[in-house]
mmCIF file of C-alpha atoms in Angstrom:
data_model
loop_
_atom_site.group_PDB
_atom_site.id
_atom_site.type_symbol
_atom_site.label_atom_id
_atom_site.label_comp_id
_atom_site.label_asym_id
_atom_site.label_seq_id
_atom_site.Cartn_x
_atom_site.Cartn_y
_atom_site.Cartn_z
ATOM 1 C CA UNK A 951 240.784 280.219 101.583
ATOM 2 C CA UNK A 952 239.533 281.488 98.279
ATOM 3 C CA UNK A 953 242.039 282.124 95.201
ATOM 4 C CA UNK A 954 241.541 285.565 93.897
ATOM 5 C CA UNK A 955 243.307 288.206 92.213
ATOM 6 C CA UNK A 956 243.768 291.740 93.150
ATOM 7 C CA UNK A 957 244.282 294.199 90.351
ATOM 8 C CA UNK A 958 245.554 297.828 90.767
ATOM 9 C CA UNK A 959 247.823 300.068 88.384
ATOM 10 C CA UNK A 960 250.998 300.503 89.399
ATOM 11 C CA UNK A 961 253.129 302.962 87.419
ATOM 12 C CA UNK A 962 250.551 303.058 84.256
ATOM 13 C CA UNK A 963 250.482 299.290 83.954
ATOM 14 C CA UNK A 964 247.926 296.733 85.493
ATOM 15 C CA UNK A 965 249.071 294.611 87.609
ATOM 16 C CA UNK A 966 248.094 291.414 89.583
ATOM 17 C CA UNK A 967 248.692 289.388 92.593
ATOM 18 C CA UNK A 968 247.477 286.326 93.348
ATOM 19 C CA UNK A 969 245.991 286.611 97.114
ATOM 20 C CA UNK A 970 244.151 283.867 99.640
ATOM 21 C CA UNK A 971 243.291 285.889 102.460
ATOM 22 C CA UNK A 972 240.865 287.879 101.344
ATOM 23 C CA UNK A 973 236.900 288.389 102.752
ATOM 24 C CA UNK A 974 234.073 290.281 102.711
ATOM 25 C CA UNK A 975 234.178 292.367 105.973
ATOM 26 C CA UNK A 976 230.619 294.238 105.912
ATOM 27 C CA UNK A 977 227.441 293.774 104.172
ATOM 28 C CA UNK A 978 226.031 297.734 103.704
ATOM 29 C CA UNK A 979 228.157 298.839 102.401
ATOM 30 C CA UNK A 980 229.811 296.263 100.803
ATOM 31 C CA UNK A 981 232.884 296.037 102.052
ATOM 32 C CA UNK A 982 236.015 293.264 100.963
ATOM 33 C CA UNK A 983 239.405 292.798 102.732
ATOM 34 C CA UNK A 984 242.657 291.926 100.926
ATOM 35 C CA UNK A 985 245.403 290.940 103.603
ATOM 36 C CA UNK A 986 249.008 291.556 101.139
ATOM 37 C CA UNK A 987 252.258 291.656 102.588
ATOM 38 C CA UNK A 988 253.753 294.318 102.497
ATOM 39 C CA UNK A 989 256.423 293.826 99.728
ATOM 40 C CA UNK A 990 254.158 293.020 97.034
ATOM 41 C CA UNK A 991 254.558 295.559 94.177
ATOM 42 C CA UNK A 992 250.829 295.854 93.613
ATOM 43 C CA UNK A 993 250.158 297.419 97.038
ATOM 44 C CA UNK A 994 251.949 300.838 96.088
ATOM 45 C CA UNK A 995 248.920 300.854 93.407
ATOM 46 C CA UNK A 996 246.239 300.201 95.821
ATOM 47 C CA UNK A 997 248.043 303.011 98.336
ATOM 48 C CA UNK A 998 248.451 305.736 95.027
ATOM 49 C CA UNK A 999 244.583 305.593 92.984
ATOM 50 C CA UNK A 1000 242.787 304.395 96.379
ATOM 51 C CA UNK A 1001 241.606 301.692 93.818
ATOM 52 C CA UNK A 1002 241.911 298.326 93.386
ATOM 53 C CA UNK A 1003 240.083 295.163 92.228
ATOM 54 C CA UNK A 1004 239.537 291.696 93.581
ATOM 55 C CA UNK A 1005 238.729 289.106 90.822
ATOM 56 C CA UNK A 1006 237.567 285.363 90.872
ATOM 57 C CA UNK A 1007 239.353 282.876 88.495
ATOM 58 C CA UNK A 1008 238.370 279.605 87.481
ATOM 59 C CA UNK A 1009 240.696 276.533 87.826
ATOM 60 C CA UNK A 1010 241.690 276.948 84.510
ATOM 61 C CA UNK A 1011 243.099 279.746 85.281
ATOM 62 C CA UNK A 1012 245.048 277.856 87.768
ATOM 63 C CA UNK A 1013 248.655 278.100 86.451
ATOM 64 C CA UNK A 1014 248.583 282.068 85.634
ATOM 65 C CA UNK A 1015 247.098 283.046 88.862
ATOM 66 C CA UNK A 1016 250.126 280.868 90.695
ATOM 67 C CA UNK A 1017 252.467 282.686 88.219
ATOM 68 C CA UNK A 1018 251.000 285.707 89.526
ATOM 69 C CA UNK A 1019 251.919 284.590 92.918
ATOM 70 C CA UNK A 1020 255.331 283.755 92.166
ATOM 71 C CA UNK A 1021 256.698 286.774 90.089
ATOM 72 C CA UNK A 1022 256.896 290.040 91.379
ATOM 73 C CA UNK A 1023 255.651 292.585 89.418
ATOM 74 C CA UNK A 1024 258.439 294.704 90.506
ATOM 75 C CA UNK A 1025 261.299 292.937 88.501
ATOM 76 C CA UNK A 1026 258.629 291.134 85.950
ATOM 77 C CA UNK A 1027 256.382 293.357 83.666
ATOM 78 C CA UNK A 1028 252.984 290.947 84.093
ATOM 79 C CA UNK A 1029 250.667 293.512 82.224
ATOM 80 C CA UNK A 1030 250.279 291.093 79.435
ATOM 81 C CA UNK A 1031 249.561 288.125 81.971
ATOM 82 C CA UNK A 1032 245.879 288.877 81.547
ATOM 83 C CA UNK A 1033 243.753 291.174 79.272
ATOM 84 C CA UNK A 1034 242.080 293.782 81.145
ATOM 85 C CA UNK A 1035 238.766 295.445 81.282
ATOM 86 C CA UNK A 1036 237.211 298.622 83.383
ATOM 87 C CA UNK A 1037 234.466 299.445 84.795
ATOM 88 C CA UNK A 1038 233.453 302.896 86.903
ATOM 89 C CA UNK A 1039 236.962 303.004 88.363
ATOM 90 C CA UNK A 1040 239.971 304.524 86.106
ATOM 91 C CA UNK A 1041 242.404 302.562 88.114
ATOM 92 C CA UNK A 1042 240.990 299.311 89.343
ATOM 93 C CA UNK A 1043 241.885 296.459 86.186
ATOM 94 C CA UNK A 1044 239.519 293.454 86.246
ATOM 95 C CA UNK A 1045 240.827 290.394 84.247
ATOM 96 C CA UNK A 1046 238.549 289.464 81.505
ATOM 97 C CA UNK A 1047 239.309 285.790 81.967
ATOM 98 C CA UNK A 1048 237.717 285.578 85.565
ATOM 99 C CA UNK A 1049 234.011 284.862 85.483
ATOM 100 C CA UNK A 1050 233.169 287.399 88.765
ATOM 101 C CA UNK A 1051 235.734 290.346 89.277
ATOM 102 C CA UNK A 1052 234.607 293.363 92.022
ATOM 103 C CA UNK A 1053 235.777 296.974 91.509
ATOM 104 C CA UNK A 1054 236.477 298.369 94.637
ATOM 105 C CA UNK A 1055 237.407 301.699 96.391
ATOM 106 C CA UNK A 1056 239.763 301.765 98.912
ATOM 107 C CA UNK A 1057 238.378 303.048 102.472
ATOM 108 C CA UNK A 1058 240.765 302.287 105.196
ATOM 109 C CA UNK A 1059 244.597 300.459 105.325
ATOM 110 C CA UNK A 1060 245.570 299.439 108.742
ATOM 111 C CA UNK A 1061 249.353 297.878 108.787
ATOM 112 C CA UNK A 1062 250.452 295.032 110.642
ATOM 113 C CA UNK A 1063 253.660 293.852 111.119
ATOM 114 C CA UNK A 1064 254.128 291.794 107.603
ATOM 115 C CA UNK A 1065 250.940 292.305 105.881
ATOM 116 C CA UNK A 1066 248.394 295.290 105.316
ATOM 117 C CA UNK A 1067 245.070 294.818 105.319
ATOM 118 C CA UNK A 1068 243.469 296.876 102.345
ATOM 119 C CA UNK A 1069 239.269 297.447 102.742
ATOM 120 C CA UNK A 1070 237.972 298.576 99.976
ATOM 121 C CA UNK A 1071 234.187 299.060 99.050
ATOM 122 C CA UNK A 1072 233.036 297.165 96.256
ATOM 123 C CA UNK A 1073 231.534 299.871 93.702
ATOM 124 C CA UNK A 1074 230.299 297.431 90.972
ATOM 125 C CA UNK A 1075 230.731 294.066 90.374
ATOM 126 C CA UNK A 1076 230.755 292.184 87.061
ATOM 127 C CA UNK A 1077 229.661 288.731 86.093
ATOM 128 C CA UNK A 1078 230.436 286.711 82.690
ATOM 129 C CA UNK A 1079 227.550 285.414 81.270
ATOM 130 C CA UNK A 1080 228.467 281.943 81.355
ATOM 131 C CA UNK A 1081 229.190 281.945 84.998
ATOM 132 C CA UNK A 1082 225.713 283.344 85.780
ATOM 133 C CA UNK A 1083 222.544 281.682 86.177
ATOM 134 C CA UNK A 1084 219.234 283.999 86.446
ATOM 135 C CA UNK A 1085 222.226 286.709 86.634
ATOM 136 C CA UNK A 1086 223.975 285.578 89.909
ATOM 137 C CA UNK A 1087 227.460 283.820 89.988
ATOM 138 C CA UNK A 1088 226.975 280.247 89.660
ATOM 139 C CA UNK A 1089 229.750 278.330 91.666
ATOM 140 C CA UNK A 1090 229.404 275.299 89.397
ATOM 141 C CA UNK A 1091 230.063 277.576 86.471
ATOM 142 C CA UNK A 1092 232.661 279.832 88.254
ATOM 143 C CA UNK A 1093 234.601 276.741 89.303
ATOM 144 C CA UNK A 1094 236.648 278.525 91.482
ATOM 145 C CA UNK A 1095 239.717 276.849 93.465
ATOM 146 C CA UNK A 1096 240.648 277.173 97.003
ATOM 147 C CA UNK A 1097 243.880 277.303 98.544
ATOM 148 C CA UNK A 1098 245.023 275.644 102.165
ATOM 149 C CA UNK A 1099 248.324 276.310 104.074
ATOM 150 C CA UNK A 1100 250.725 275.126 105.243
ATOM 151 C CA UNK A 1101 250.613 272.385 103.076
ATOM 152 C CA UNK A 1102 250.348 274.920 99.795
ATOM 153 C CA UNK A 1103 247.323 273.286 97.829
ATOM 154 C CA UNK A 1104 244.985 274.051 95.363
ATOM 155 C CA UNK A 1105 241.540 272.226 95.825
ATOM 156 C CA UNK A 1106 238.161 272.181 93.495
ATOM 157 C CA UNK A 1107 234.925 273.229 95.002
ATOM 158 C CA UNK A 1108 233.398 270.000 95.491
ATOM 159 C CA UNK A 1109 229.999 268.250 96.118
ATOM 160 C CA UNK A 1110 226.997 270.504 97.187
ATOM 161 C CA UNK A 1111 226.045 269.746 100.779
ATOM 162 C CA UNK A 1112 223.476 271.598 101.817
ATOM 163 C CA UNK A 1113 221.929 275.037 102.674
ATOM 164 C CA UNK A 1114 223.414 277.578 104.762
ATOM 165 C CA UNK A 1115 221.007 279.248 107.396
ATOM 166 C CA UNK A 1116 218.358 276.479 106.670
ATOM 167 C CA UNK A 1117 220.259 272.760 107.661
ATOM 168 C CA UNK A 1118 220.417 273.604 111.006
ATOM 169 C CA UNK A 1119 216.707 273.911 111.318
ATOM 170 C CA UNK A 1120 215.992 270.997 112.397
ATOM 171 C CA UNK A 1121 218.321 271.194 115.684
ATOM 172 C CA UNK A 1122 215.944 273.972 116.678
ATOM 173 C CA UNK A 1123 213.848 273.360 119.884
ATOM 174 C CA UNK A 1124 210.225 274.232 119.737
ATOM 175 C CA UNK B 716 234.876 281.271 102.409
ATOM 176 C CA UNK B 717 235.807 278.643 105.018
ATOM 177 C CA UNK B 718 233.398 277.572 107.342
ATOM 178 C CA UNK B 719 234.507 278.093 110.887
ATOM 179 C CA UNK B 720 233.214 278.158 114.596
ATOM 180 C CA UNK B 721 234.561 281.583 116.381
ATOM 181 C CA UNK B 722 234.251 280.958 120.019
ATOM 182 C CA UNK B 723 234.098 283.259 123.348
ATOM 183 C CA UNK B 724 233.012 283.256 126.746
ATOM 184 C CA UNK B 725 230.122 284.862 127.254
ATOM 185 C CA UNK B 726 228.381 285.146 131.095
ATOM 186 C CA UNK B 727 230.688 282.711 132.153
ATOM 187 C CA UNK B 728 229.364 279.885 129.393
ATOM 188 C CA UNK B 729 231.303 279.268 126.421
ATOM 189 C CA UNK B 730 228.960 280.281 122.879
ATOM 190 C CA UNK B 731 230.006 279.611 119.537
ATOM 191 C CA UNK B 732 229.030 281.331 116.196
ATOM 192 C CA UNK B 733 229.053 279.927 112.586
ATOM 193 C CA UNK B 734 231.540 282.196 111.111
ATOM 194 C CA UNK B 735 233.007 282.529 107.464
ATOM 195 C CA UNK B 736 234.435 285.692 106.728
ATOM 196 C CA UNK B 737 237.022 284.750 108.377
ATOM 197 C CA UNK B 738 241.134 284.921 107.085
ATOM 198 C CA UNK B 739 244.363 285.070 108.342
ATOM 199 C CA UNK B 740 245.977 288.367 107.831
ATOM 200 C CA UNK B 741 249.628 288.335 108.711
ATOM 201 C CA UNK B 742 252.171 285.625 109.281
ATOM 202 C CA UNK B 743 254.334 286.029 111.826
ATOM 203 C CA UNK B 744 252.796 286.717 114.191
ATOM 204 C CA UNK B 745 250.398 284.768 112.971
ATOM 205 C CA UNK B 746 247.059 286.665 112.884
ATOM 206 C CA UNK B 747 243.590 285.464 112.224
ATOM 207 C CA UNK B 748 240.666 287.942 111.564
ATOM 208 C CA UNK B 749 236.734 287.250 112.014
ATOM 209 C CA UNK B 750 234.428 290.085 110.505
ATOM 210 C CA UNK B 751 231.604 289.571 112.820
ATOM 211 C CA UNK B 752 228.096 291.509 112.509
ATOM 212 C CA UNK B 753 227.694 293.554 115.526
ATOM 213 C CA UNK B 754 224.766 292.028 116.962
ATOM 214 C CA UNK B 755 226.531 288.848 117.563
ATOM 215 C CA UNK B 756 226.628 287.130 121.279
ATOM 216 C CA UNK B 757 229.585 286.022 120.972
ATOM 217 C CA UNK B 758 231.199 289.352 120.112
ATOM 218 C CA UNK B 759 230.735 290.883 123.765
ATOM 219 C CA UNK B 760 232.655 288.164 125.333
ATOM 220 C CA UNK B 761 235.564 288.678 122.838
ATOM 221 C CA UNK B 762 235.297 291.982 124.145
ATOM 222 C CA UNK B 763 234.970 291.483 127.646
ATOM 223 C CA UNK B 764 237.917 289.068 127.957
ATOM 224 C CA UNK B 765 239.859 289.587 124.716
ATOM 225 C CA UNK B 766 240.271 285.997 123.777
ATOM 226 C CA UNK B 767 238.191 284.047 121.580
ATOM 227 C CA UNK B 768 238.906 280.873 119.403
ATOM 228 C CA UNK B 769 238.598 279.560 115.639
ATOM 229 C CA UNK B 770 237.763 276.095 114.849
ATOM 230 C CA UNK B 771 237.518 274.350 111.964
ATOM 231 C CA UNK B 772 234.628 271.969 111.480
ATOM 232 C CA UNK B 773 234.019 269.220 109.155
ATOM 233 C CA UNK B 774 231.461 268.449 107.454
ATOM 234 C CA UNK B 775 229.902 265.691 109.199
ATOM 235 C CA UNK B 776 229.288 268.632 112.132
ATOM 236 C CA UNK B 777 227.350 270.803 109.306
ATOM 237 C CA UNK B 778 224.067 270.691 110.871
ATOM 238 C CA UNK B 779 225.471 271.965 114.119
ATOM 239 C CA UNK B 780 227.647 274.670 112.404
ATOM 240 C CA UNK B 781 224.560 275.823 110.852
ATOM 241 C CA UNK B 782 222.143 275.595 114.033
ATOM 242 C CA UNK B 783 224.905 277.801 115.582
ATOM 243 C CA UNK B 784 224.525 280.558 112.949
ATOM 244 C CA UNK B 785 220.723 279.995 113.505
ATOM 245 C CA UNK B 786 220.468 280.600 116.790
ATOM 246 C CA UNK B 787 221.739 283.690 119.348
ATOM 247 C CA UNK B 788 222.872 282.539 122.162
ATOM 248 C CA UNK B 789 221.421 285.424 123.225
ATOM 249 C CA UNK B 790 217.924 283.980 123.407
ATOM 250 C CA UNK B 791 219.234 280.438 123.669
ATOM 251 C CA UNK B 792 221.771 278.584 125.400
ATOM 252 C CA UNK B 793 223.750 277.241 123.280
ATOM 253 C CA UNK B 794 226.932 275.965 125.675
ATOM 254 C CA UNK B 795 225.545 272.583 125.343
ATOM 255 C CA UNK B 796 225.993 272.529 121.586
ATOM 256 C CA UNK B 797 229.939 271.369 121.410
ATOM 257 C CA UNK B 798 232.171 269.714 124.042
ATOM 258 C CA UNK B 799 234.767 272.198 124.611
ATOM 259 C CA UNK B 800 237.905 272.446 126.097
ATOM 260 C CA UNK B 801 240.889 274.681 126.815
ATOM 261 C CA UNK B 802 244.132 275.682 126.197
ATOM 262 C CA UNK B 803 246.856 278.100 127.671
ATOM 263 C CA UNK B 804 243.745 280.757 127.421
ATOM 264 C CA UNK B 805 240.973 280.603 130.187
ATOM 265 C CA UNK B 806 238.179 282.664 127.912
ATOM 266 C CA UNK B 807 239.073 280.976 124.650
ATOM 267 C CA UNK B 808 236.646 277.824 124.723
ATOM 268 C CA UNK B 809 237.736 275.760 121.327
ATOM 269 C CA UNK B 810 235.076 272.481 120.261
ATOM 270 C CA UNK B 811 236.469 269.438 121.055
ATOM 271 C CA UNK B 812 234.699 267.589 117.572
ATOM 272 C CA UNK B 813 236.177 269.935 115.457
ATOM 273 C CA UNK B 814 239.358 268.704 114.012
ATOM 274 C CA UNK B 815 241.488 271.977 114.008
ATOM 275 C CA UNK B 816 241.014 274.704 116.905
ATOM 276 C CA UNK B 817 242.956 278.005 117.738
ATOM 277 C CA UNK B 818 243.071 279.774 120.379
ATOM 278 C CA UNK B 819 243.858 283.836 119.792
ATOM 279 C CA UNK B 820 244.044 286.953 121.699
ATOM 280 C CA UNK B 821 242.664 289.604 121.017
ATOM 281 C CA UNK B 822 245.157 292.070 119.349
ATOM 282 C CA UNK B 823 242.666 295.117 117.525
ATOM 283 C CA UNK B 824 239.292 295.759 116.574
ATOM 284 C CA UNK B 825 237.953 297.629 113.931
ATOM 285 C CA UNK B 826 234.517 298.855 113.947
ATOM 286 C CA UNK B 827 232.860 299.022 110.366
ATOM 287 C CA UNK B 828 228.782 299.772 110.102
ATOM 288 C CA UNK B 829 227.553 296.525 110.167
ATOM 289 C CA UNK B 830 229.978 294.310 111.400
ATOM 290 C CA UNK B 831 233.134 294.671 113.511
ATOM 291 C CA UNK B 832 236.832 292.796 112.652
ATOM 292 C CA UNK B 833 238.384 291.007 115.573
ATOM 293 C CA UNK B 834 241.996 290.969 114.893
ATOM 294 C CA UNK B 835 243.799 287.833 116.973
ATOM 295 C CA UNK B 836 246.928 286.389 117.556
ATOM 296 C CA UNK B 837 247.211 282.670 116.959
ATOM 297 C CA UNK B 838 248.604 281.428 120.916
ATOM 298 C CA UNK B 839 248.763 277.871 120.131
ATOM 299 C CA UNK B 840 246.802 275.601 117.478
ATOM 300 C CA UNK B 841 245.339 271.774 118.299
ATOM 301 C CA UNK B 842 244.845 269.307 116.227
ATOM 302 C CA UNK B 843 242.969 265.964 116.720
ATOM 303 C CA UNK B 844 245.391 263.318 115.627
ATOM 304 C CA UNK B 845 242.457 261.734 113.419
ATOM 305 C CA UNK B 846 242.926 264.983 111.060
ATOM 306 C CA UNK B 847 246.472 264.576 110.911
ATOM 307 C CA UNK B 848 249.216 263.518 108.445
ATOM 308 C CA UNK B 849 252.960 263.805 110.143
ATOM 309 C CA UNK B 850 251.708 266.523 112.133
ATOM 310 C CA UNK B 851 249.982 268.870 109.926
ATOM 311 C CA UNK B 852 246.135 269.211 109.052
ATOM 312 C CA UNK B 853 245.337 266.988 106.391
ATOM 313 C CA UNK B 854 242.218 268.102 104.050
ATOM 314 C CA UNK B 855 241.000 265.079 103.510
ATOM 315 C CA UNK B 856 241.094 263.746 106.401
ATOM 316 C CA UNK B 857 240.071 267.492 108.635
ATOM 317 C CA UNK B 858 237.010 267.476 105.391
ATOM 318 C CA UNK B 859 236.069 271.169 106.010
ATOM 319 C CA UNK B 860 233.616 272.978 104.422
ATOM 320 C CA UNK B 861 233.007 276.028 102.191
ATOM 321 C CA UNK B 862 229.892 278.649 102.172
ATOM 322 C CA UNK B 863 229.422 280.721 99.008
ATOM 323 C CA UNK B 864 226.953 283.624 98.948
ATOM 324 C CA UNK B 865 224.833 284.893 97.938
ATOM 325 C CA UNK B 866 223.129 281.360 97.192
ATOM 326 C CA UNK B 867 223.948 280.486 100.624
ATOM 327 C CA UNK B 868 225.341 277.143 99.648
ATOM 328 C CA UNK B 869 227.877 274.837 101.427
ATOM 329 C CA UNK B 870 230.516 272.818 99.707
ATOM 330 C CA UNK B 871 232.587 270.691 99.953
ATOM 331 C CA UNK B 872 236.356 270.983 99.159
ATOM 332 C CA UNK B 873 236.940 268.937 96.193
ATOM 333 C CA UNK B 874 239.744 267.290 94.150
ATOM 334 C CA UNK B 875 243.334 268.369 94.431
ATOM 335 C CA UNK B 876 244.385 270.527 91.854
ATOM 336 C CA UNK B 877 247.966 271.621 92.084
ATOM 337 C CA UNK B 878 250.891 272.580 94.196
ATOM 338 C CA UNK B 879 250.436 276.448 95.541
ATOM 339 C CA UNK B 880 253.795 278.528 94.528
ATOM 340 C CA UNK B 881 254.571 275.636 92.102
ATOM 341 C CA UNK B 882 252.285 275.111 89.477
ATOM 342 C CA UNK B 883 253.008 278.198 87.646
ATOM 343 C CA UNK B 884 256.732 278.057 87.397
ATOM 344 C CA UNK B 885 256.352 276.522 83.725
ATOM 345 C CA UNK B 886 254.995 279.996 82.602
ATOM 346 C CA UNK B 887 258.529 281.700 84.444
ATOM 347 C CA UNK B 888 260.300 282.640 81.340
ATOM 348 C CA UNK B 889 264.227 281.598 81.801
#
């Protein structure tokens, strides 16, 4: 799963959570799904200004978005963890550090037992200009990480392989 | 996003899809979630018989993973594509040459415009002993793969970085 952070304001501070399970969910609109348990501290945010963010960090950001992940922003003030930016949204932070972050309104929550799953619709997105190439995210200059459970890991992108919706081509009868 | 086959029974033959917007979404019970585009196949037999299974490929099956999002088995068969096999679920056909499989029923689904989000329970998991280390899926040895978008590019997962819910601790302040 991809590492991301999800920014919201909660009680006049930004705050963020380090979260895994997190996709896109619909293509028009754009549409991205955070899956947080239901404990975390940054949800109330997400539920109060219908706002929230989902960022992409690099690797080396590695150790402050696993801080993020272990310390509760509940008993921990981590506004100072990362310097903030806005765009459009009053109540969505983005952390400058990471190279893509997504501001997103919130359309629909639907709880589960441990986790809620909060869809939100991306209103802008915003790129640093060293992770872009011809103005789109460049992976190789995003260097995002990837997290796998159960074993807890964080992994590098790796080699490109091929393609997608063209490598398969050749498997097709004529 | 990980790279995964969703699969369902559809007119009594089993159909798989490339999938990646796929995540888990809530522990216990463990829930996985597939944001499928409407059109899909493969979506009226999850449907029909609410069951349908993930399985994670590697990338040696890339070409086939791709051919699958190619190609609706609408217009093509596709059954012949991957050896399947079952588990405790008779409309949940999992790929035998993928190294991780699950096998879910279906729990919700939540209609967006485009696609639709097939909420599943986890029944039971397999694993191929090959992509195994004391039990557990091993990454290097299950070698999955990773699509980004919207290059459309698939990667592989790359060096290991750091323990998850560790490597942070150094920034707790004591």
């Amino acid at each position: 799963m991809p590492m991301t952070l999800v920014g919201a304001e909660v009680d006049g501070k930004p705050n963020f959570l380090a979260a895994a399970w997190v996709t896109r969910c619909n293509p028009n609109p754009p549409l991205v799904l955070a899956a947080l348990g239901k404990m975390h501290h940054t949800n109330r945010g997400i539920r109060e200004h219908r706002e929230f963010s989902v960022s992409i960090p690099s690797a080396d950001l590695l150790k402050h978005v696993d801080y993020a992940g272990l310390v509760s922003g509940a008993r921990t003030d981590k506004s100072g963890l990362f310097e903030t930016f806005h765009g459009d949204l009053k109540h969505a932070p983005m952390a400058k550090a990471c190279g893509v972050a997504m501001e997103c309104r919130l359309v629909q929550v639907l709880e589960l037992t441990v986790d809620e799953l909060f869809i939100g619709e991306i209103v802008s997105a915003y790129g640093d200009e060293s992770c872009l190439t011809d103005g789109k995210p460049d992976v190789r200059k995003l260097n995002p990480f990837v997290l796998t459970m159960p074993d807890n890991r964080y992994w590098a992108v790796g080699d490109e392989l091929a393609r997608a919706w063209s490598a398969g081509k050749e498997l097709v009868k004529h």
